[in-house]
PDB file of C-alpha atoms in Angstrom:
ATOM      1  CA  MET S 857      37.828 142.728  57.839  1.00  0.00           C
ATOM      2  CA  THR S 858      36.077 145.558  57.736  1.00  0.00           C
ATOM      3  CA  LEU S 859      34.662 148.481  60.493  1.00  0.00           C
ATOM      4  CA  THR S 860      31.116 147.511  58.948  1.00  0.00           C
ATOM      5  CA  ILE S 861      31.179 144.068  59.432  1.00  0.00           C
ATOM      6  CA  VAL S 862      32.970 144.169  63.021  1.00  0.00           C
ATOM      7  CA  LEU S 863      29.873 146.581  63.622  1.00  0.00           C
ATOM      8  CA  LEU S 864      27.113 144.410  61.962  1.00  0.00           C
ATOM      9  CA  GLY S 865      28.502 141.636  64.207  1.00  0.00           C
ATOM     10  CA  ALA S 866      28.122 143.494  67.426  1.00  0.00           C
ATOM     11  CA  ALA S 867      24.722 144.826  66.552  1.00  0.00           C
ATOM     12  CA  ALA S 868      23.743 141.138  65.946  1.00  0.00           C
ATOM     13  CA  LEU S 869      24.854 140.174  69.705  1.00  0.00           C
ATOM     14  CA  VAL S 870      23.217 142.868  71.114  1.00  0.00           C
ATOM     15  CA  GLY S 871      19.920 142.260  69.362  1.00  0.00           C
ATOM     16  CA  ILE S 872      20.215 138.601  70.335  1.00  0.00           C
ATOM     17  CA  GLY S 873      20.851 139.458  73.651  1.00  0.00           C
ATOM     18  CA  LEU S 874      18.288 142.128  73.858  1.00  0.00           C
ATOM     19  CA  TYR S 875      15.915 139.450  72.533  1.00  0.00           C
ATOM     20  CA  GLY S 876      17.045 136.868  75.065  1.00  0.00           C
ATOM     21  CA  ALA S 877      17.094 139.352  78.171  1.00  0.00           C
ATOM     22  CA  LEU S 878      13.287 140.371  77.366  1.00  0.00           C
ATOM     23  CA  SER S 879      11.857 137.055  76.512  1.00  0.00           C
ATOM     24  CA  GLN S 880      12.993 134.800  78.769  1.00  0.00           C
ATOM     25  CA  GLN S 881      11.461 133.578  81.999  1.00  0.00           C
ATOM     26  CA  SER S 882      14.474 131.963  83.714  1.00  0.00           C
ATOM     27  CA  PHE S 883      16.925 134.225  85.842  1.00  0.00           C
ATOM     28  CA  VAL S 884      19.867 132.420  84.419  1.00  0.00           C
ATOM     29  CA  MET S 885      18.828 133.023  80.911  1.00  0.00           C
ATOM     30  CA  LEU S 886      17.978 136.485  81.754  1.00  0.00           C
ATOM     31  CA  MET S 887      21.731 136.961  82.796  1.00  0.00           C
ATOM     32  CA  MET S 888      22.910 135.664  79.413  1.00  0.00           C
ATOM     33  CA  GLY S 889      20.967 137.834  77.407  1.00  0.00           C
ATOM     34  CA  LEU S 890      22.766 140.802  79.493  1.00  0.00           C
ATOM     35  CA  GLU S 891      26.234 138.956  79.109  1.00  0.00           C
ATOM     36  CA  LEU S 892      25.268 138.933  75.125  1.00  0.00           C
ATOM     37  CA  MET S 893      24.646 142.606  74.933  1.00  0.00           C
ATOM     38  CA  LEU S 894      27.813 143.386  76.907  1.00  0.00           C
ATOM     39  CA  ASN S 895      29.791 141.040  74.451  1.00  0.00           C
ATOM     40  CA  GLY S 896      28.361 142.954  71.724  1.00  0.00           C
ATOM     41  CA  ALA S 897      29.550 146.460  73.084  1.00  0.00           C
ATOM     42  CA  LEU S 898      32.949 145.363  73.914  1.00  0.00           C
ATOM     43  CA  LEU S 899      33.224 143.910  70.371  1.00  0.00           C
ATOM     44  CA  ALA S 900      32.323 147.588  68.930  1.00  0.00           C
ATOM     45  CA  ILE S 901      35.231 149.020  71.265  1.00  0.00           C
ATOM     46  CA  ILE S 902      37.417 146.596  70.189  1.00  0.00           C
ATOM     47  CA  GLY S 903      36.420 147.059  66.369  1.00  0.00           C
ATOM     48  CA  PHE S 904      36.818 150.633  67.108  1.00  0.00           C
ATOM     49  CA  TRP S 905      39.586 150.457  68.867  1.00  0.00           C
ATOM     50  CA  SER S 906      41.696 148.410  66.027  1.00  0.00           C
ATOM     51  CA  LEU S 907      40.404 149.443  62.814  1.00  0.00           C
ATOM     52  CA  SER S 908      39.743 153.476  63.329  1.00  0.00           C
ATOM     53  CA  LEU S 909      42.324 154.517  66.157  1.00  0.00           C
ATOM     54  CA  GLY S 910      45.001 152.571  64.815  1.00  0.00           C
ATOM     55  CA  GLY S 911      45.664 150.675  68.193  1.00  0.00           C
ATOM     56  CA  MET S 912      46.201 153.620  70.693  1.00  0.00           C
ATOM     57  CA  PRO S 913      46.262 152.388  74.202  1.00  0.00           C
ATOM     58  CA  GLU S 914      43.245 154.055  75.174  1.00  0.00           C
ATOM     59  CA  GLY S 915      41.064 151.401  73.412  1.00  0.00           C
ATOM     60  CA  GLN S 916      42.502 148.663  75.469  1.00  0.00           C
ATOM     61  CA  LEU S 917      42.344 150.447  78.814  1.00  0.00           C
ATOM     62  CA  LEU S 918      38.664 150.720  77.804  1.00  0.00           C
ATOM     63  CA  ALA S 919      38.141 147.183  76.810  1.00  0.00           C
ATOM     64  CA  ILE S 920      39.361 145.815  79.986  1.00  0.00           C
ATOM     65  CA  ILE S 921      37.492 147.966  81.958  1.00  0.00           C
ATOM     66  CA  VAL S 922      34.501 146.616  80.506  1.00  0.00           C
ATOM     67  CA  MET S 923      35.727 143.269  80.914  1.00  0.00           C
ATOM     68  CA  ALA S 924      36.301 144.215  84.502  1.00  0.00           C
ATOM     69  CA  VAL S 925      32.386 145.620  84.776  1.00  0.00           C
ATOM     70  CA  MET S 926      31.375 142.022  82.880  1.00  0.00           C
ATOM     71  CA  ALA S 927      32.835 140.020  85.482  1.00  0.00           C
ATOM     72  CA  VAL S 928      31.556 142.044  88.273  1.00  0.00           C
ATOM     73  CA  GLU S 929      27.743 142.175  87.078  1.00  0.00           C
ATOM     74  CA  MET S 930      28.198 138.515  86.340  1.00  0.00           C
ATOM     75  CA  ALA S 931      29.458 137.846  90.042  1.00  0.00           C
ATOM     76  CA  ILE S 932      26.542 140.187  91.670  1.00  0.00           C
ATOM     77  CA  GLY S 933      23.940 138.933  89.452  1.00  0.00           C
ATOM     78  CA  PHE S 934      24.444 135.044  90.293  1.00  0.00           C
ATOM     79  CA  ALA S 935      24.721 136.089  93.871  1.00  0.00           C
ATOM     80  CA  LEU S 936      21.385 137.639  94.097  1.00  0.00           C
ATOM     81  CA  ILE S 937      19.580 134.606  91.771  1.00  0.00           C
ATOM     82  CA  VAL S 938      21.108 132.053  94.550  1.00  0.00           C
ATOM     83  CA  ALA S 939      19.958 134.321  97.254  1.00  0.00           C
ATOM     84  CA  LEU S 940      16.909 134.426  95.817  1.00  0.00           C
ATOM     85  CA  TYR S 941      16.916 130.909  95.333  1.00  0.00           C
ATOM     86  CA  ARG S 942      17.845 130.071  98.673  1.00  0.00           C
ATOM     87  CA  LYS S 943      15.231 132.089  99.882  1.00  0.00           C
ATOM     88  CA  ARG S 944      11.987 131.626  97.851  1.00  0.00           C
ATOM     89  CA  GLN S 945      12.866 128.844  96.145  1.00  0.00           C
ATOM     90  CA  ALA S 946      11.992 130.942  93.092  1.00  0.00           C
ATOM     91  CA  ASP S 947      14.112 130.186  89.754  1.00  0.00           C
ATOM     92  CA  MET S 948      11.944 131.900  87.439  1.00  0.00           C
ATOM     93  CA  THR S 949      10.981 135.473  86.927  1.00  0.00           C
ATOM     94  CA  GLU S 950       7.190 135.111  87.148  1.00  0.00           C
ATOM     95  CA  SER S 951       7.503 133.335  90.540  1.00  0.00           C
ATOM     96  CA  LEU S 952       8.074 136.398  92.298  1.00  0.00           C
ATOM     97  CA  GLY S 953       5.226 138.658  92.788  1.00  0.00           C
ATOM     98  CA  THR S 954       7.429 141.262  94.494  1.00  0.00           C
ATOM     99  CA  LEU S 955      10.935 141.636  96.184  1.00  0.00           C
ATOM    100  CA  LYS S 956       9.597 142.657  99.551  1.00  0.00           C
ATOM    101  CA  GLN S 957       9.179 140.205 102.145  1.00  0.00           C
TER     102      GLN S 957
END
């Protein structure tokens, strides 16, 4: 497998995630699009690490940091979605006119 193939796969994941994040109305689907974009970035990082840097430990550390950021982002995002649903019974982005009380 070459670096070009890995980067094309990463670009495809980012593109699909961007489309999903911009075109969906559901909060959960929006979060799934963001997750796909982060997975594409992680795939690019791992591809560069393994195929061009020769397996240096800095690439592993960066991939672990990106995975930790992804986990924190998803936890905070879903907590906000649950709080919004409990407060306003809103599960679609269009049902919220504003975030003010």
